[in-house]
mmCIF file of C-alpha atoms and ligand atoms in Angstrom:
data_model
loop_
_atom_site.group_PDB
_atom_site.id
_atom_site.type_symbol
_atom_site.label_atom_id
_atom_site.label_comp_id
_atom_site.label_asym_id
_atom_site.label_seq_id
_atom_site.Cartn_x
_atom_site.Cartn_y
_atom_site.Cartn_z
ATOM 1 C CA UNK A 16 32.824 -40.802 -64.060
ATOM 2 C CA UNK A 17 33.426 -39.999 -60.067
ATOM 3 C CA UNK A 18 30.961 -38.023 -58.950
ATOM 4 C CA UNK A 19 32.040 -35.265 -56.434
ATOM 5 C CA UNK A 20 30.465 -35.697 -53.420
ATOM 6 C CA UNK A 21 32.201 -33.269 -50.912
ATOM 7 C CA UNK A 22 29.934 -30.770 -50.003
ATOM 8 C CA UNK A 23 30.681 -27.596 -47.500
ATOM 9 C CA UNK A 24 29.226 -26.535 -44.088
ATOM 10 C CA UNK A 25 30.744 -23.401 -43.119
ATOM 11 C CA UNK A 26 34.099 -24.116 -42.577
ATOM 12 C CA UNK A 27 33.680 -27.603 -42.505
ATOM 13 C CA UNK A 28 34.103 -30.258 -44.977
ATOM 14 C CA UNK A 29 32.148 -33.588 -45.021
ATOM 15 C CA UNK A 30 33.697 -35.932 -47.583
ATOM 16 C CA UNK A 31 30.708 -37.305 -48.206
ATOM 17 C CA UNK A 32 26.890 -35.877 -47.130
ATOM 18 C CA UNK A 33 25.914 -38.721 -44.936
ATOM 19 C CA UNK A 34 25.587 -38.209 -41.474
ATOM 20 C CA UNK A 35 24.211 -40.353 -38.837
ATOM 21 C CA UNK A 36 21.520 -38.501 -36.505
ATOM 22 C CA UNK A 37 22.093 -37.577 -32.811
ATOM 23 C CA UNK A 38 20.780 -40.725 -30.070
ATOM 24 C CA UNK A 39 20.569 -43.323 -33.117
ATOM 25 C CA UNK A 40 24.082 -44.037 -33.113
ATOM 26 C CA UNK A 41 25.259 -44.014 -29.355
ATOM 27 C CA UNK A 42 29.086 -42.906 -29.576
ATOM 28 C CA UNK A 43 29.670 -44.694 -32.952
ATOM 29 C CA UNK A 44 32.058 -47.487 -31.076
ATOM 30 C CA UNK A 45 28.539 -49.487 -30.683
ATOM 31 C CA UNK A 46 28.940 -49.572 -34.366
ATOM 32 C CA UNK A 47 32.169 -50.515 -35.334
ATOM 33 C CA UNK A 48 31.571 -54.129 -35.732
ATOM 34 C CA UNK A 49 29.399 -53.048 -38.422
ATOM 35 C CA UNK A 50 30.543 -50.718 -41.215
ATOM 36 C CA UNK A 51 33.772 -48.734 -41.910
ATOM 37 C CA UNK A 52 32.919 -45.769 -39.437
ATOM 38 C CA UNK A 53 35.451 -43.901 -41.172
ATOM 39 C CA UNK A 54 33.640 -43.500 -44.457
ATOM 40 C CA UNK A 55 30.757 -41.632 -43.206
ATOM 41 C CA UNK A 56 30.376 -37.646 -44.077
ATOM 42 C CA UNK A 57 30.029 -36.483 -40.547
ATOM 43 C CA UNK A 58 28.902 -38.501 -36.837
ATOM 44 C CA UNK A 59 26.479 -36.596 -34.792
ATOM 45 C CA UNK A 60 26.978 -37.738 -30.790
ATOM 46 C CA UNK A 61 23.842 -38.456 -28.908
ATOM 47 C CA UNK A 62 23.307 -35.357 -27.094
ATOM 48 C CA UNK A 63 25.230 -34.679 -23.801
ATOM 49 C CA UNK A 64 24.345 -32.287 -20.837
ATOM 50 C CA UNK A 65 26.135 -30.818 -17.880
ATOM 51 C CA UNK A 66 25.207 -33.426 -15.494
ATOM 52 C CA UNK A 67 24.700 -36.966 -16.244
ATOM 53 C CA UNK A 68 21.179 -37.822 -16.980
ATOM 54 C CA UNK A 69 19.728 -40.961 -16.387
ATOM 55 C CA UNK A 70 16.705 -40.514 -19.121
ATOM 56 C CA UNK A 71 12.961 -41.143 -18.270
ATOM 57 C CA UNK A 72 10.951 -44.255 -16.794
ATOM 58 C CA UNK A 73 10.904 -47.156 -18.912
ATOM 59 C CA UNK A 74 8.674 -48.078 -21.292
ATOM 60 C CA UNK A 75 10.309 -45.511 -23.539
ATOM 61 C CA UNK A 76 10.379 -46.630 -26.799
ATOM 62 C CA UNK A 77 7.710 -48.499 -28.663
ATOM 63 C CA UNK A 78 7.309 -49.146 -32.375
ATOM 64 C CA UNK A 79 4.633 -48.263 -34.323
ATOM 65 C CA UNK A 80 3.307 -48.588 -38.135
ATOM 66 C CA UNK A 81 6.245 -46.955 -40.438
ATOM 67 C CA UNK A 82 8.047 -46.047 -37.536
ATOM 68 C CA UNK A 83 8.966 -45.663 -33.577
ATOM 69 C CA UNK A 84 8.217 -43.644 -30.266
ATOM 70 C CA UNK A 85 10.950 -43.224 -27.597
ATOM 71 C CA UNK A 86 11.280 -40.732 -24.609
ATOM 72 C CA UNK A 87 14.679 -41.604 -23.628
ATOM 73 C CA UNK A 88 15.185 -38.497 -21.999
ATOM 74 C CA UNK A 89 18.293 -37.601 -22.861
ATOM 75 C CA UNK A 90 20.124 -40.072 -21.070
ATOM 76 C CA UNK A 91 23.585 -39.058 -21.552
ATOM 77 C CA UNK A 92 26.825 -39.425 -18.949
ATOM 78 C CA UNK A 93 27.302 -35.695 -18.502
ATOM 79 C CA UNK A 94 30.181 -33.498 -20.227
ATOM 80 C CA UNK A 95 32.975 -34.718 -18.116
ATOM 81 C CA UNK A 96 32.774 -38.400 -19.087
ATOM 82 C CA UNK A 97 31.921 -37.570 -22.591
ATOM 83 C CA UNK A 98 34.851 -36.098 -22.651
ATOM 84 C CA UNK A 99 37.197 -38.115 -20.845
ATOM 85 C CA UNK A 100 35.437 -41.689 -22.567
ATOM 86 C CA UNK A 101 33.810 -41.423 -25.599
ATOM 87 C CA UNK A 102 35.772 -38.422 -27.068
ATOM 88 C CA UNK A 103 38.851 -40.127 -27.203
ATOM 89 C CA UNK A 104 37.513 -42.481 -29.692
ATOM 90 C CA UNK A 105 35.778 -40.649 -31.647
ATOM 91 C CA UNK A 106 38.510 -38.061 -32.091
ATOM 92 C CA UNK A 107 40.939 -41.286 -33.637
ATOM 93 C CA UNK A 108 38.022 -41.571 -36.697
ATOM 94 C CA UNK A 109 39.697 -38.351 -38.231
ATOM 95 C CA UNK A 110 36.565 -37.459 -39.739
ATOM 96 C CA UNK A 111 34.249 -34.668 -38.489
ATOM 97 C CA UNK A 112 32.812 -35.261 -34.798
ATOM 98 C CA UNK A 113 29.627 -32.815 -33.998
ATOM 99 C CA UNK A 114 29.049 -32.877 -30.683
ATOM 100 C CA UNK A 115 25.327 -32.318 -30.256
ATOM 101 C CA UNK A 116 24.657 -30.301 -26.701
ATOM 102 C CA UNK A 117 21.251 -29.058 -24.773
ATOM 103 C CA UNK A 118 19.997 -27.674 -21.637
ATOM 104 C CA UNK A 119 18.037 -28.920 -18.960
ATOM 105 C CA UNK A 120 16.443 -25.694 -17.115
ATOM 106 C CA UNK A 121 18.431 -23.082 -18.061
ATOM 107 C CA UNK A 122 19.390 -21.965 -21.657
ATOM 108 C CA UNK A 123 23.033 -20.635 -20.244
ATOM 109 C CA UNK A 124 23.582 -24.077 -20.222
ATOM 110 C CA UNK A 125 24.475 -24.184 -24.188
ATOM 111 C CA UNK A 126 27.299 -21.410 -23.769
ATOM 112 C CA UNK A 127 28.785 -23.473 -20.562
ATOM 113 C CA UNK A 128 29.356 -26.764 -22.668
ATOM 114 C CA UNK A 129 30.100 -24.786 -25.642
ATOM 115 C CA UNK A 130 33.278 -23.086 -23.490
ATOM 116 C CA UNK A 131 34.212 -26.300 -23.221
ATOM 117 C CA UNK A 132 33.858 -27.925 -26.888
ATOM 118 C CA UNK A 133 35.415 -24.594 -28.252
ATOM 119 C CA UNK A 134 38.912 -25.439 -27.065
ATOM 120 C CA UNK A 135 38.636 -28.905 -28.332
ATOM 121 C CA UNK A 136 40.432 -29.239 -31.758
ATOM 122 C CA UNK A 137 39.246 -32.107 -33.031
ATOM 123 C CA UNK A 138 35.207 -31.282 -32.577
ATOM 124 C CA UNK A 139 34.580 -30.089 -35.581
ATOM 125 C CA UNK A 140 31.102 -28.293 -35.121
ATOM 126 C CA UNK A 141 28.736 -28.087 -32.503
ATOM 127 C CA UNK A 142 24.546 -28.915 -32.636
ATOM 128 C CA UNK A 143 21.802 -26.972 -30.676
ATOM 129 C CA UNK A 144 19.188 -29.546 -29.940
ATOM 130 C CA UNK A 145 17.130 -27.152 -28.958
ATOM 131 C CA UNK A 146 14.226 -29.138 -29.752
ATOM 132 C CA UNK A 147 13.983 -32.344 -27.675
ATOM 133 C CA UNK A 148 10.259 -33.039 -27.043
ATOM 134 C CA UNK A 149 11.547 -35.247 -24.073
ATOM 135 C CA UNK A 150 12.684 -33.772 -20.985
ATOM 136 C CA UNK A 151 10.467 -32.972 -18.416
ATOM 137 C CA UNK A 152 10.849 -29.601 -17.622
ATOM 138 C CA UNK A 153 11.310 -28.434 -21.085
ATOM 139 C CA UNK A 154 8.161 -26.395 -21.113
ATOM 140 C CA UNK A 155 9.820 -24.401 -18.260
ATOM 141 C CA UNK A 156 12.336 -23.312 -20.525
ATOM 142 C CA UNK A 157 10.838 -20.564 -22.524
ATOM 143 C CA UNK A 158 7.747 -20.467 -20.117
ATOM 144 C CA UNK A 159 5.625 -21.664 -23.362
ATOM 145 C CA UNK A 160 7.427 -24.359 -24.601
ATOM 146 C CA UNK A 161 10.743 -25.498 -26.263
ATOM 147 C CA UNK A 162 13.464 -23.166 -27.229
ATOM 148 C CA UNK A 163 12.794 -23.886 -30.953
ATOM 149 C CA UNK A 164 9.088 -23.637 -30.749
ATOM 150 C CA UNK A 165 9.922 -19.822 -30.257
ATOM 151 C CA UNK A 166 11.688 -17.446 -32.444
ATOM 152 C CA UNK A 167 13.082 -15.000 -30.017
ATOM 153 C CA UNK A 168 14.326 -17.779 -27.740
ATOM 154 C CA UNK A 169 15.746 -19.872 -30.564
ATOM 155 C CA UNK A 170 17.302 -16.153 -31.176
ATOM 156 C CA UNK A 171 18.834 -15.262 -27.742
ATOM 157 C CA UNK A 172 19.905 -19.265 -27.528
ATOM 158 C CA UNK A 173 21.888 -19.090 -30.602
ATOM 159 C CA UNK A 174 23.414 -15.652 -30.340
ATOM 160 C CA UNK A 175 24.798 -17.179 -27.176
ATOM 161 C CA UNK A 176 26.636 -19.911 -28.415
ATOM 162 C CA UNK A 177 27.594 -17.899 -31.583
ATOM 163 C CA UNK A 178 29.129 -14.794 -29.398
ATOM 164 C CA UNK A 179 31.845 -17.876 -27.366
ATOM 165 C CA UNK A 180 32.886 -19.667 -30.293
ATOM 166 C CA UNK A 181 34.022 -19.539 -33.953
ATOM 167 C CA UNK A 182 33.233 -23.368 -34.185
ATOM 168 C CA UNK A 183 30.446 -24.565 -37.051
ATOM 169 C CA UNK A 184 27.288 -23.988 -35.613
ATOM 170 C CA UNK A 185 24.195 -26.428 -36.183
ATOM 171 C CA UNK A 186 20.883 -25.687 -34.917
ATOM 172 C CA UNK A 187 18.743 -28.500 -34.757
ATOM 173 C CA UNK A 188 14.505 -27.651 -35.311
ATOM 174 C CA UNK A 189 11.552 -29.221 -34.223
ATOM 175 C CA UNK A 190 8.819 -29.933 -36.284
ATOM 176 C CA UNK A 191 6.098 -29.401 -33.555
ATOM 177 C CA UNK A 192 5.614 -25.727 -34.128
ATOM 178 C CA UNK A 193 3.037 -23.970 -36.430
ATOM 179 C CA UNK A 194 5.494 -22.105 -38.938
ATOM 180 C CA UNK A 195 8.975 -23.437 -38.853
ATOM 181 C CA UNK A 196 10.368 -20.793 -41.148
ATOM 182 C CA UNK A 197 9.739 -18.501 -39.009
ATOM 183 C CA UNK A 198 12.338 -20.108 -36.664
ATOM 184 C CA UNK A 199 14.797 -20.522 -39.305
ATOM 185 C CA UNK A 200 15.214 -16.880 -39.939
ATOM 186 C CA UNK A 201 15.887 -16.601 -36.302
ATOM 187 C CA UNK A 202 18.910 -18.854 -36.076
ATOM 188 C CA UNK A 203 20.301 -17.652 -38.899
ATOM 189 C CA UNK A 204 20.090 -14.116 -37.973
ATOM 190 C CA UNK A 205 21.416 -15.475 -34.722
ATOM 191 C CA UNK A 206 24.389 -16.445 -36.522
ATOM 192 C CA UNK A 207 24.118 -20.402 -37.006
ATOM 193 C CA UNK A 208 26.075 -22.173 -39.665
ATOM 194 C CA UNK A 209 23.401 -24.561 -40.806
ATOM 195 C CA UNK A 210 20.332 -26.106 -40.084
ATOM 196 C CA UNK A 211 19.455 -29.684 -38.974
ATOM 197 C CA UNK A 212 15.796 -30.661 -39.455
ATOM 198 C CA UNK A 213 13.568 -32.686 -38.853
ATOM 199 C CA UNK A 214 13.567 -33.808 -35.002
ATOM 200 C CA UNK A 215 10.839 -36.176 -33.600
ATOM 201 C CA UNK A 216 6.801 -35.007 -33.762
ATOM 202 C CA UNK A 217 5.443 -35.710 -30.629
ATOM 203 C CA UNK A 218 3.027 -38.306 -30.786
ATOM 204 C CA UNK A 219 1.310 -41.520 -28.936
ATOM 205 C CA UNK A 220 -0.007 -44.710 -28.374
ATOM 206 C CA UNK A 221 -2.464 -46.872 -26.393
ATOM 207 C CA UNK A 222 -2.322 -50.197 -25.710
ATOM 208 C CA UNK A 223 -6.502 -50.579 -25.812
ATOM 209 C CA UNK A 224 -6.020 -54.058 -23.502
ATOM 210 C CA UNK A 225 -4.609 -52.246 -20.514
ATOM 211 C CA UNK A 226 -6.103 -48.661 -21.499
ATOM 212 C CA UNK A 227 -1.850 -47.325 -20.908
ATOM 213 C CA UNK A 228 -0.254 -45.352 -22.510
ATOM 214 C CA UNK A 229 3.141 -47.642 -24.184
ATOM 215 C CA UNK A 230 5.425 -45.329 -22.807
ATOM 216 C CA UNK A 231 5.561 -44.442 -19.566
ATOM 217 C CA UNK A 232 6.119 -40.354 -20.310
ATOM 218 C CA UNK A 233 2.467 -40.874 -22.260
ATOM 219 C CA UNK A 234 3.673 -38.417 -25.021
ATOM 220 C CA UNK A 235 6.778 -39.309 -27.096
ATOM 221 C CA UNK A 236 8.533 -38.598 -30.189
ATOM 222 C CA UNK A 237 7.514 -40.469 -33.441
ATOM 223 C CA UNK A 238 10.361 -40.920 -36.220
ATOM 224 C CA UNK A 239 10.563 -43.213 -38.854
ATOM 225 C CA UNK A 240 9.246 -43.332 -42.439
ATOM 226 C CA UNK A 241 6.214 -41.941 -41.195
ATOM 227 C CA UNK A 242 7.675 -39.174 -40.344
ATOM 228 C CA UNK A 243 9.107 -37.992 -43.842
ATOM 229 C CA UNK A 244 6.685 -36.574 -45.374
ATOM 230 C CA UNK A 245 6.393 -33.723 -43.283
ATOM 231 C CA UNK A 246 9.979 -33.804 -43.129
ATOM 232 C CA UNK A 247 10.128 -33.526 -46.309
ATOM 233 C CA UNK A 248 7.968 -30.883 -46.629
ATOM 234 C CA UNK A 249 9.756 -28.476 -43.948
ATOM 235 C CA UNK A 250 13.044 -29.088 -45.563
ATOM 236 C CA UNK A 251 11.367 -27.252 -48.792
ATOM 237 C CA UNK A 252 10.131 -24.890 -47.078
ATOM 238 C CA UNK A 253 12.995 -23.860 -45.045
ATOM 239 C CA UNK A 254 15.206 -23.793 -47.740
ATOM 240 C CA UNK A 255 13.144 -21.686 -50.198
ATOM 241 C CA UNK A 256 13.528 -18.860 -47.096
ATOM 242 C CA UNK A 257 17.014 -19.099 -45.472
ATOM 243 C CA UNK A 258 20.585 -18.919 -47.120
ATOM 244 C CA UNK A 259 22.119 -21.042 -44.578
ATOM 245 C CA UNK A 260 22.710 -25.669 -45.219
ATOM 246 C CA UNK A 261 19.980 -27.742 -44.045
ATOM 247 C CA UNK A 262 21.280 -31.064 -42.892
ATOM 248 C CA UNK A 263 17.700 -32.972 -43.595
ATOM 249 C CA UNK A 264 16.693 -36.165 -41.837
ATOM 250 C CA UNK A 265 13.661 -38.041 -40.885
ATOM 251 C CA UNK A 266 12.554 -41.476 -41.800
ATOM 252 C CA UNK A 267 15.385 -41.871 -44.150
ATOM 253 C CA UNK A 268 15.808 -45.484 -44.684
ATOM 254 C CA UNK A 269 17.364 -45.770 -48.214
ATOM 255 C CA UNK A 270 18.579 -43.809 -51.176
ATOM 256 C CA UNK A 271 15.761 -42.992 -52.685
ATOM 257 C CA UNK A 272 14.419 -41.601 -49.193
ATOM 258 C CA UNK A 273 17.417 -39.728 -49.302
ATOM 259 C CA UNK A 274 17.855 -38.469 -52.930
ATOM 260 C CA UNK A 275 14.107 -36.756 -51.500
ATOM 261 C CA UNK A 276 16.306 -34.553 -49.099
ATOM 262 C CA UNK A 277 18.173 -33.191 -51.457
ATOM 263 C CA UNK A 278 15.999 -32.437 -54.313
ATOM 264 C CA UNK A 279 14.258 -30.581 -51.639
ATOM 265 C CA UNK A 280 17.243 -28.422 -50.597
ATOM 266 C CA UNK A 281 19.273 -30.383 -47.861
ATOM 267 C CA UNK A 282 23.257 -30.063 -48.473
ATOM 268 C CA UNK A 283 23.320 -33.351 -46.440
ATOM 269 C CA UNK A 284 21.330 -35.846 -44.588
ATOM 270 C CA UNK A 285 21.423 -37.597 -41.333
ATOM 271 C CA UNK A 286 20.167 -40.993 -41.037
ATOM 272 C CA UNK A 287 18.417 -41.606 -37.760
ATOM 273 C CA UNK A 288 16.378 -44.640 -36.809
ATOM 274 C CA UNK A 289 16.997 -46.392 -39.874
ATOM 275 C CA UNK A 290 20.120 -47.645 -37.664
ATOM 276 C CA UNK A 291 18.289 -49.546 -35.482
ATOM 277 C CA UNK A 292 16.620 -52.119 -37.974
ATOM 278 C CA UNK A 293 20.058 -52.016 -40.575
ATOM 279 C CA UNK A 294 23.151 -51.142 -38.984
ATOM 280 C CA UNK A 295 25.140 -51.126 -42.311
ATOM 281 C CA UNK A 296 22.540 -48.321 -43.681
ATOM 282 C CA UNK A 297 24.252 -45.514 -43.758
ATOM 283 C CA UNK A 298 26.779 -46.719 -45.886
ATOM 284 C CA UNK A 299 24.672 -48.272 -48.148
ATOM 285 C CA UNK A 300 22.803 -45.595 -48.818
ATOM 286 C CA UNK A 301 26.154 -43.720 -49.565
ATOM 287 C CA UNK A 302 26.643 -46.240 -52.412
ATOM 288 C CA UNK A 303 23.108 -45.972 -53.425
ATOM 289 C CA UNK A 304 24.214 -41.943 -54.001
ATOM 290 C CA UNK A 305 26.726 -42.801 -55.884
ATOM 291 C CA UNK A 306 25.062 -45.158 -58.431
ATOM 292 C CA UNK A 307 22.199 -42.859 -58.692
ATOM 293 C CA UNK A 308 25.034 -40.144 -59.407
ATOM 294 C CA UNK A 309 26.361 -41.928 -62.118
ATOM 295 C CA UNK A 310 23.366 -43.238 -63.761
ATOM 296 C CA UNK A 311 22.110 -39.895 -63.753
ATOM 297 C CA UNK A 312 25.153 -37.990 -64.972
ATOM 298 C CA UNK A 313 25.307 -36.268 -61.910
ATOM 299 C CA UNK A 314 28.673 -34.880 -61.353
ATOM 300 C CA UNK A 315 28.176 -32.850 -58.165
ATOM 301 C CA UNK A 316 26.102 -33.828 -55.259
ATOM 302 C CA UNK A 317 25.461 -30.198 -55.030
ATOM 303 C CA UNK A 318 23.422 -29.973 -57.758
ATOM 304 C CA UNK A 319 20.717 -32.110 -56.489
ATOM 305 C CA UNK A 320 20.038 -29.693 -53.720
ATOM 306 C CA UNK A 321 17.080 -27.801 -54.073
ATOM 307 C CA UNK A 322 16.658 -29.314 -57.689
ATOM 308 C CA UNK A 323 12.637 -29.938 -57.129
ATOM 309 C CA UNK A 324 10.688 -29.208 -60.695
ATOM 310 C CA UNK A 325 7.514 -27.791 -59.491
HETATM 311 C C1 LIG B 19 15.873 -43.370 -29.838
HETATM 312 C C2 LIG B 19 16.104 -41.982 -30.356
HETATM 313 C C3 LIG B 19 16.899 -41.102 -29.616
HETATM 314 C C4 LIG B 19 17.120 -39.803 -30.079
HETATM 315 N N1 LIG B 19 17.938 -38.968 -29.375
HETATM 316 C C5 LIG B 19 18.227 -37.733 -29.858
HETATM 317 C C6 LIG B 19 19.166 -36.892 -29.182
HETATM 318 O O1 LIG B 19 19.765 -37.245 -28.179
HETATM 319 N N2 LIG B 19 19.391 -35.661 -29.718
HETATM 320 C C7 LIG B 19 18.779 -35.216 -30.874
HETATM 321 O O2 LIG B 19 19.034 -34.092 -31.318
HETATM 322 N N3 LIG B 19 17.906 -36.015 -31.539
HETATM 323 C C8 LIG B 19 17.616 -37.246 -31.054
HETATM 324 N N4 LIG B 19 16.758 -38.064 -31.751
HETATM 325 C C9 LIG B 19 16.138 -37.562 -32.991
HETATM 326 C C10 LIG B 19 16.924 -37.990 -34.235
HETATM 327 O O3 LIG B 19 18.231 -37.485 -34.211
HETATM 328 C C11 LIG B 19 16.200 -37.533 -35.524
HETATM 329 O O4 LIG B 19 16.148 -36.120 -35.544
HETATM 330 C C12 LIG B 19 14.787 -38.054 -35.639
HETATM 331 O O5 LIG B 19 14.678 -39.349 -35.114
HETATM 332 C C13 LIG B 19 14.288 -38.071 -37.074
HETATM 333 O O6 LIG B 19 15.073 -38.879 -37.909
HETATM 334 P P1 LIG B 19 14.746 -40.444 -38.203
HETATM 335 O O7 LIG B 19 13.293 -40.514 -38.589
HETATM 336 O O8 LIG B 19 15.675 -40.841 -39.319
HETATM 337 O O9 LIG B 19 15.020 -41.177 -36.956
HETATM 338 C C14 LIG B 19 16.514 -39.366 -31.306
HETATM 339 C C15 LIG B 19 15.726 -40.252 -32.033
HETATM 340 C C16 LIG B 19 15.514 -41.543 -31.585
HETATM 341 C C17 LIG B 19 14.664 -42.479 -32.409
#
């Protein structure tokens, strides 16, 4: 038996439903020495802005038990160079390419590098990280805090984006919010294609010998294992409420941790830091899928989704 394993964003098709998350896998070409690029579902890019950004003070990444903190910052080299350097390459993978986008004041920013992703063929879907806990003057953005940690922001941000272009439309959620269903609803009333959840939960750590913080922002994002849990737990959520995919990640390291996504209602799953410790991961948790397919009788990845026995 071949399990089927193609499962359906929108108008997009993933051969497979493993993606690699946005910021843990550079532009891919860092890891072609590794695995067969070309066999993955889906590559998220790490997330670009306008201008170039040179990311936060260093320390900004630290590890820490089950998982990691980093405040990069969203270093990125701007639109311009993404798309004159890294796009090239990524386009010659012929699978899908979502080009992950955010703002760094002003929310317009999302339908100004949209424009420009819109009348590129070979992107196959765009993703809202609306919900990166580490630039600086992100709690300028909605005057209370990140775009996603408000549903009438997350609202007027995706309606933006959705108005310029036909293009798949992910919206990626943070976890740091009290009720992220509530958020849901609003970007899929906005009009966006799917869902990508978890981002990092802000978090921190001392070193008690110097009395500093490890990272030089003091507050960071924490993924990892330790992490999935609650990630877990948001993807059931979500899913019981919205009609829309949820592309699940956080603290996936295996395919067990994955096979959790699923059962609690993601389509597909993005494997994040995971990379860092095993490049070969993704892939191998691919194959784990498939053997758990078969030796389950499985003959559709999509029944797994949202198969939780309560
Ligand atoms: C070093 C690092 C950089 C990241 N950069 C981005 C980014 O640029 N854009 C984004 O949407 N998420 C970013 N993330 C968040 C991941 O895409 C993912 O949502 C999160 O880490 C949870 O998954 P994980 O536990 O498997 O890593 C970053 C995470 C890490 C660890």
């Amino acid at each position: 038996m071949i399990p089927k394993l193609s499962v359906k964003i929108r108008g997009l098709t993933l051969n497979n439903p493993i993606m690699v998350a946005s910021g843990t896998f550079g532009y891919a070409e860092e890891f072609k020495a590794f695995i067969d690029l070309k066999k993955l579902g889906a590559i998220v890019s790490k997330t670009i802005t306008l201008k170039p950004r040179q990311g936060n003070p260093v320390p900004r990444t630290c590890e820490t038990p089950a998982g990691m903190l980093n405040s990069i910052g969203l270093e990125n080299p701007g639109i311009d160079v993404f798309l004159e350097d890294k796009l090239p390459y990524l386009k010659n993978l012929n699978i899908p390419i979502i080009v992950s986008i955010s703002s760094e004041k002003d929310p317009k920013e999302f339908v100004t590098l949209a424009r420009h992703l819109d009348m590129i063929k070979e992107v196959a879907a765009i993703e809202l990280n609306i919900s990166c806990p580490n630039i600086k003057h992100a709690q300028h953005m909605t005057g209370r805090g990140l775009i996603s940690q408000d549903p009438h922001a997350t609202y007027e941000t995706v309606k933006s984006v959705r108005k310029i272009t036909n293009k798949t439309l992910i919206t990626k959620l943070s976890p740091n919010v009290t009720d992220i269903i509530e958020i849901a609803i609003a970007a899929q009333k906005a009009g966006s294609d799917a869902l990508a959840l978890i981002n990092t939960i802000t978090g921190m750590s001392i070193d008690a010998n110097t009395k500093k913080p490890k990272i030089a922002m003091v507050v960071a994002g924490l993924s990892g294992p330790a992490i999935r849990p609650i990630a877990i737990r948001m993807v059931w959520e979500v899913y019981q409420k919205v009609k829309i995919p949820i592309i699940g990640m956080g603290g996936i390291i295996d395919a067990s941790s994955a096979l959790e996504f699923f059962i609690a209602g993601a389509a597909a799953i993005s494997v994040g830091t995971a990379n860092f410790i095993n490049p070969k991961v993704s892939i191998e948790i691919l194959e784990g899928l498939k053997e758990y397919l078969i030796r389950n009788n499985v003959l559709d990845i999509r029944i797994l989704t949202g198969s939780l026995k309560v």
